[in-house]
Amino acid sequence: MRFELNNLRGDIYGGVTAGVVALPLALALGVASGLGPIAGLYGAIFVGFFAALFGGTASQISGPTGPMVVVVAGLAASLSGRPELIFTAIFLAGIIQVIFGAMGFGNYIRLVPYPVVSGFMSGIGAIIIILQVGRLIGGEPPGGTIPALVYIPTAVSELNLSAAGIGAVALATVFLWPASWGKYLPGPLAALVICTCLGLALPAAPVLGDIPSALPSLHMPVFERDAMFLVLEAALILAALGAIDSLLTSLVADNMTRTRHNSNRELVGQGIGNTVAGLFGALAGAGATMRTVVNIRTGGRTRLSGMLHALLLLAVVLGLGPLAAKIPHAALAGILVKVGWDIIDWRYLKNAHRGPRWDLALMVLVLGLTVFVDLITAVGVGVVLAALAFVRQVAEQQTRAIREMQFEPDSEEEAALLKRAQGLVQVFDFGGPLSFGAAADLGHHVRERTRKGRGAAALVLDFSSVPFMDVSAARAVETIATDATEAGKHVYVTGLKEEVASVLAGLDADHHLPTDTRFKRRIDAVRQAVEDLERGRIEAAPNGVAPAPA
């Protein structure tokens, strides 16, 4: 592993600053996950260090993030009192991410449509806010979005004035903290310090309590039959969500540093970090956008900055645990509300009404499914609907192009030959790749075109622009050839590439595409068709009369 030391000063400053920003977030996310503040710190340490060491985005800072916490919190609510199974899910998520990277999935995860990403990220932001409302006023909400919503009236009826006051101060600090001050003291850290001091004067507010000040112990994976499906499902969601979250942050880092990340290597690095995190009782993590931006803006450019950020947090764990025990829950809840608020895609929501309505509907659907169902359903439904909508658009465009296509001869000779045929020889140029969405209408439009005028006696199918073919397109071609043959038309083929021919032959879809009427050049096929027509080898259509030989 080669380290670049030409930006050592910037990496030190960036790493230290990112570590300071990460401290309150790691504590807050640890509490929100249900695993406790120390799990959040451990997650920032292990994922942050190993993802930086082995990852593919040099300036990225990794650690617990809102999306990962939402999944872990849901799993913690389902497996109450069994943290070893949660850590097993995190461990397996890391393994799956390494497999994703090794198999090159990083190139495909980026293909998730923006409305889907916007919808589930905004949904995650909404979930984080909903889960913190009760804690802001001194309550202890249950896990899960709907239970947390139902709990809010109870929390209001049992209002803790001290916690509510601290929560209000925390919210005011994180939302109103001047950006110019943030260069010297980040807003979340300022809220943490101010509210902790305020909590000492208002002892009635719930606090974190004892936090271990030592290295974590080893947690070997535990596999129990009754919870195996739940653990595997959570591991898969964590792996996919962490991959998407990390690669989106990598794109932000690329734009800021004018570099290009390695997607698959980044997945391997994130996977190693989460695998180690699962072994040592730490919260799962991913690339963290805000911390990465802070790192870059303060000079961080290489993987050293991410590793230093993790080492700084390790020093905090080993030396400042007793001080962290006095942090009020309401302070961390206020910080997390700001995290959730920042995750919501307000920029898109403000301008969505001016964009395609389908994209807005898809985003809202994914957001709703994320909040009220679950993440994997939201992303799965969103990707499938987006893909179907795209296929429909492409199919409509291809069908329209086929329907409106005005055939233009390639040469004067071809034009003269077709003129002699007086419409009894028609050329059908597919014009490009055939999508399975357009295949269903392909045969219909060919039949309509060949019926125009006197009706074609010969049909020349030009495959020159068709580089590949799937089963749907092959069956459409088979239908075209079969219909033409049964109608008494002769079929000629030109430009059939070997790959396309092998697909047609393999599916037995070429039985009406005789080998003796296949030509490399279209002019040869047209010449042969006109010759066969003029010599009487082809009968004219019933509603027409074959032209006399020239």
JSON list of N, CA and C in Angstrom, two decimals, residues 462-498:
[
{"chain": "A", "resi": 462, "resn": "ASP", "atom": "N", "xyz": [-33.58, -5.73, -43.75]},
{"chain": "A", "resi": 462, "resn": "ASP", "atom": "CA", "xyz": [-32.20, -5.26, -43.61]},
{"chain": "A", "resi": 462, "resn": "ASP", "atom": "C", "xyz": [-31.81, -5.24, -42.13]},
{"chain": "A", "resi": 463, "resn": "PHE", "atom": "N", "xyz": [-30.88, -6.13, -41.75]},
{"chain": "A", "resi": 463, "resn": "PHE", "atom": "CA", "xyz": [-30.41, -6.23, -40.37]},
{"chain": "A", "resi": 463, "resn": "PHE", "atom": "C", "xyz": [-29.06, -5.53, -40.15]},
{"chain": "A", "resi": 464, "resn": "SER", "atom": "N", "xyz": [-28.63, -4.73, -41.10]},
{"chain": "A", "resi": 464, "resn": "SER", "atom": "CA", "xyz": [-27.28, -4.15, -41.03]},
{"chain": "A", "resi": 464, "resn": "SER", "atom": "C", "xyz": [-27.05, -3.33, -39.76]},
{"chain": "A", "resi": 465, "resn": "SER", "atom": "N", "xyz": [-28.10, -2.69, -39.24]},
{"chain": "A", "resi": 465, "resn": "SER", "atom": "CA", "xyz": [-27.95, -1.83, -38.06]},
{"chain": "A", "resi": 465, "resn": "SER", "atom": "C", "xyz": [-28.33, -2.52, -36.76]},
{"chain": "A", "resi": 466, "resn": "VAL", "atom": "N", "xyz": [-28.54, -3.83, -36.80]},
{"chain": "A", "resi": 466, "resn": "VAL", "atom": "CA", "xyz": [-28.93, -4.58, -35.60]},
{"chain": "A", "resi": 466, "resn": "VAL", "atom": "C", "xyz": [-27.71, -5.33, -35.06]},
{"chain": "A", "resi": 467, "resn": "PRO", "atom": "N", "xyz": [-27.09, -4.82, -33.99]},
{"chain": "A", "resi": 467, "resn": "PRO", "atom": "CA", "xyz": [-25.86, -5.44, -33.47]},
{"chain": "A", "resi": 467, "resn": "PRO", "atom": "C", "xyz": [-26.11, -6.67, -32.62]},
{"chain": "A", "resi": 468, "resn": "PHE", "atom": "N", "xyz": [-27.29, -6.78, -32.01]},
{"chain": "A", "resi": 468, "resn": "PHE", "atom": "CA", "xyz": [-27.60, -7.91, -31.14]},
{"chain": "A", "resi": 468, "resn": "PHE", "atom": "C", "xyz": [-29.11, -8.10, -31.12]},
{"chain": "A", "resi": 469, "resn": "MET", "atom": "N", "xyz": [-29.54, -9.21, -30.55]},
{"chain": "A", "resi": 469, "resn": "MET", "atom": "CA", "xyz": [-30.97, -9.51, -30.54]},
{"chain": "A", "resi": 469, "resn": "MET", "atom": "C", "xyz": [-31.30, -10.38, -29.33]},
{"chain": "A", "resi": 470, "resn": "ASP", "atom": "N", "xyz": [-32.41, -10.04, -28.65]},
{"chain": "A", "resi": 470, "resn": "ASP", "atom": "CA", "xyz": [-32.85, -10.88, -27.54]},
{"chain": "A", "resi": 470, "resn": "ASP", "atom": "C", "xyz": [-33.99, -11.77, -28.00]},
{"chain": "A", "resi": 471, "resn": "VAL", "atom": "N", "xyz": [-34.53, -12.55, -27.08]},
{"chain": "A", "resi": 471, "resn": "VAL", "atom": "CA", "xyz": [-35.57, -13.51, -27.43]},
{"chain": "A", "resi": 471, "resn": "VAL", "atom": "C", "xyz": [-36.81, -12.81, -27.98]},
{"chain": "A", "resi": 472, "resn": "SER", "atom": "N", "xyz": [-37.22, -11.71, -27.35]},
{"chain": "A", "resi": 472, "resn": "SER", "atom": "CA", "xyz": [-38.43, -11.00, -27.79]},
{"chain": "A", "resi": 472, "resn": "SER", "atom": "C", "xyz": [-38.30, -10.52, -29.22]},
{"chain": "A", "resi": 473, "resn": "ALA", "atom": "N", "xyz": [-37.14, -9.92, -29.54]},
{"chain": "A", "resi": 473, "resn": "ALA", "atom": "CA", "xyz": [-36.92, -9.42, -30.89]},
{"chain": "A", "resi": 473, "resn": "ALA", "atom": "C", "xyz": [-36.85, -10.58, -31.89]},
{"chain": "A", "resi": 474, "resn": "ALA", "atom": "N", "xyz": [-36.22, -11.69, -31.48]},
{"chain": "A", "resi": 474, "resn": "ALA", "atom": "CA", "xyz": [-36.12, -12.86, -32.37]},
{"chain": "A", "resi": 474, "resn": "ALA", "atom": "C", "xyz": [-37.51, -13.41, -32.70]},
{"chain": "A", "resi": 475, "resn": "ARG", "atom": "N", "xyz": [-38.37, -13.48, -31.70]},
{"chain": "A", "resi": 475, "resn": "ARG", "atom": "CA", "xyz": [-39.73, -13.97, -31.95]},
{"chain": "A", "resi": 475, "resn": "ARG", "atom": "C", "xyz": [-40.50, -12.99, -32.84]},
{"chain": "A", "resi": 476, "resn": "ALA", "atom": "N", "xyz": [-40.24, -11.68, -32.69]},
{"chain": "A", "resi": 476, "resn": "ALA", "atom": "CA", "xyz": [-40.89, -10.71, -33.55]},
{"chain": "A", "resi": 476, "resn": "ALA", "atom": "C", "xyz": [-40.46, -10.88, -35.00]},
{"chain": "A", "resi": 477, "resn": "VAL", "atom": "N", "xyz": [-39.16, -11.12, -35.22]},
{"chain": "A", "resi": 477, "resn": "VAL", "atom": "CA", "xyz": [-38.66, -11.36, -36.57]},
{"chain": "A", "resi": 477, "resn": "VAL", "atom": "C", "xyz": [-39.27, -12.64, -37.14]},
{"chain": "A", "resi": 478, "resn": "GLU", "atom": "N", "xyz": [-39.36, -13.67, -36.30]},
{"chain": "A", "resi": 478, "resn": "GLU", "atom": "CA", "xyz": [-39.98, -14.92, -36.74]},
{"chain": "A", "resi": 478, "resn": "GLU", "atom": "C", "xyz": [-41.42, -14.69, -37.18]},
{"chain": "A", "resi": 479, "resn": "THR", "atom": "N", "xyz": [-42.16, -13.88, -36.41]},
{"chain": "A", "resi": 479, "resn": "THR", "atom": "CA", "xyz": [-43.56, -13.58, -36.75]},
{"chain": "A", "resi": 479, "resn": "THR", "atom": "C", "xyz": [-43.64, -12.84, -38.09]},
{"chain": "A", "resi": 480, "resn": "ILE", "atom": "N", "xyz": [-42.75, -11.86, -38.28]},
{"chain": "A", "resi": 480, "resn": "ILE", "atom": "CA", "xyz": [-42.74, -11.11, -39.54]},
{"chain": "A", "resi": 480, "resn": "ILE", "atom": "C", "xyz": [-42.52, -12.04, -40.73]},
{"chain": "A", "resi": 481, "resn": "ALA", "atom": "N", "xyz": [-41.50, -12.91, -40.61]},
{"chain": "A", "resi": 481, "resn": "ALA", "atom": "CA", "xyz": [-41.16, -13.81, -41.72]},
{"chain": "A", "resi": 481, "resn": "ALA", "atom": "C", "xyz": [-42.27, -14.83, -41.96]},
{"chain": "A", "resi": 482, "resn": "THR", "atom": "N", "xyz": [-42.85, -15.34, -40.87]},
{"chain": "A", "resi": 482, "resn": "THR", "atom": "CA", "xyz": [-43.93, -16.32, -41.01]},
{"chain": "A", "resi": 482, "resn": "THR", "atom": "C", "xyz": [-45.16, -15.70, -41.67]},
{"chain": "A", "resi": 483, "resn": "ASP", "atom": "N", "xyz": [-45.56, -14.51, -41.21]},
{"chain": "A", "resi": 483, "resn": "ASP", "atom": "CA", "xyz": [-46.71, -13.83, -41.80]},
{"chain": "A", "resi": 483, "resn": "ASP", "atom": "C", "xyz": [-46.49, -13.56, -43.28]},
{"chain": "A", "resi": 484, "resn": "ALA", "atom": "N", "xyz": [-45.27, -13.10, -43.62]},
{"chain": "A", "resi": 484, "resn": "ALA", "atom": "CA", "xyz": [-44.97, -12.80, -45.02]},
{"chain": "A", "resi": 484, "resn": "ALA", "atom": "C", "xyz": [-45.05, -14.05, -45.88]},
{"chain": "A", "resi": 485, "resn": "THR", "atom": "N", "xyz": [-44.47, -15.16, -45.38]},
{"chain": "A", "resi": 485, "resn": "THR", "atom": "CA", "xyz": [-44.48, -16.41, -46.15]},
{"chain": "A", "resi": 485, "resn": "THR", "atom": "C", "xyz": [-45.89, -16.93, -46.34]},
{"chain": "A", "resi": 486, "resn": "GLU", "atom": "N", "xyz": [-46.69, -16.90, -45.26]},
{"chain": "A", "resi": 486, "resn": "GLU", "atom": "CA", "xyz": [-48.06, -17.39, -45.35]},
{"chain": "A", "resi": 486, "resn": "GLU", "atom": "C", "xyz": [-48.92, -16.51, -46.25]},
{"chain": "A", "resi": 487, "resn": "ALA", "atom": "N", "xyz": [-48.55, -15.24, -46.42]},
{"chain": "A", "resi": 487, "resn": "ALA", "atom": "CA", "xyz": [-49.27, -14.33, -47.30]},
{"chain": "A", "resi": 487, "resn": "ALA", "atom": "C", "xyz": [-48.77, -14.42, -48.74]},
{"chain": "A", "resi": 488, "resn": "GLY", "atom": "N", "xyz": [-47.84, -15.34, -49.00]},
{"chain": "A", "resi": 488, "resn": "GLY", "atom": "CA", "xyz": [-47.34, -15.52, -50.35]},
{"chain": "A", "resi": 488, "resn": "GLY", "atom": "C", "xyz": [-46.22, -14.59, -50.73]},
{"chain": "A", "resi": 489, "resn": "LYS", "atom": "N", "xyz": [-45.66, -13.88, -49.76]},
{"chain": "A", "resi": 489, "resn": "LYS", "atom": "CA", "xyz": [-44.56, -12.97, -50.05]},
{"chain": "A", "resi": 489, "resn": "LYS", "atom": "C", "xyz": [-43.22, -13.71, -49.93]},
{"chain": "A", "resi": 490, "resn": "HIS", "atom": "N", "xyz": [-42.25, -13.30, -50.70]},
{"chain": "A", "resi": 490, "resn": "HIS", "atom": "CA", "xyz": [-40.91, -13.85, -50.60]},
{"chain": "A", "resi": 490, "resn": "HIS", "atom": "C", "xyz": [-40.08, -12.95, -49.68]},
{"chain": "A", "resi": 491, "resn": "VAL", "atom": "N", "xyz": [-39.29, -13.57, -48.84]},
{"chain": "A", "resi": 491, "resn": "VAL", "atom": "CA", "xyz": [-38.49, -12.84, -47.86]},
{"chain": "A", "resi": 491, "resn": "VAL", "atom": "C", "xyz": [-37.01, -12.93, -48.22]},
{"chain": "A", "resi": 492, "resn": "TYR", "atom": "N", "xyz": [-36.36, -11.77, -48.27]},
{"chain": "A", "resi": 492, "resn": "TYR", "atom": "CA", "xyz": [-34.92, -11.69, -48.52]},
{"chain": "A", "resi": 492, "resn": "TYR", "atom": "C", "xyz": [-34.27, -11.02, -47.31]},
{"chain": "A", "resi": 493, "resn": "VAL", "atom": "N", "xyz": [-33.09, -11.47, -46.97]},
{"chain": "A", "resi": 493, "resn": "VAL", "atom": "CA", "xyz": [-32.40, -10.98, -45.76]},
{"chain": "A", "resi": 493, "resn": "VAL", "atom": "C", "xyz": [-31.05, -10.42, -46.16]},
{"chain": "A", "resi": 494, "resn": "THR", "atom": "N", "xyz": [-30.69, -9.30, -45.55]},
{"chain": "A", "resi": 494, "resn": "THR", "atom": "CA", "xyz": [-29.38, -8.69, -45.81]},
{"chain": "A", "resi": 494, "resn": "THR", "atom": "C", "xyz": [-28.78, -8.15, -44.52]},
{"chain": "A", "resi": 495, "resn": "GLY", "atom": "N", "xyz": [-27.45, -8.15, -44.46]},
{"chain": "A", "resi": 495, "resn": "GLY", "atom": "CA", "xyz": [-26.72, -7.56, -43.33]},
{"chain": "A", "resi": 495, "resn": "GLY", "atom": "C", "xyz": [-26.86, -8.32, -42.04]},
{"chain": "A", "resi": 496, "resn": "LEU", "atom": "N", "xyz": [-27.18, -9.61, -42.08]},
{"chain": "A", "resi": 496, "resn": "LEU", "atom": "CA", "xyz": [-27.40, -10.39, -40.86]},
{"chain": "A", "resi": 496, "resn": "LEU", "atom": "C", "xyz": [-26.05, -10.74, -40.23]},
{"chain": "A", "resi": 497, "resn": "LYS", "atom": "N", "xyz": [-25.77, -10.17, -39.08]},
{"chain": "A", "resi": 497, "resn": "LYS", "atom": "CA", "xyz": [-24.50, -10.43, -38.40]},
{"chain": "A", "resi": 497, "resn": "LYS", "atom": "C", "xyz": [-24.49, -11.82, -37.80]},
{"chain": "A", "resi": 498, "resn": "GLU", "atom": "N", "xyz": [-23.29, -12.35, -37.61]},
{"chain": "A", "resi": 498, "resn": "GLU", "atom": "CA", "xyz": [-23.16, -13.73, -37.12]},
{"chain": "A", "resi": 498, "resn": "GLU", "atom": "C", "xyz": [-23.81, -13.90, -35.75]}
]
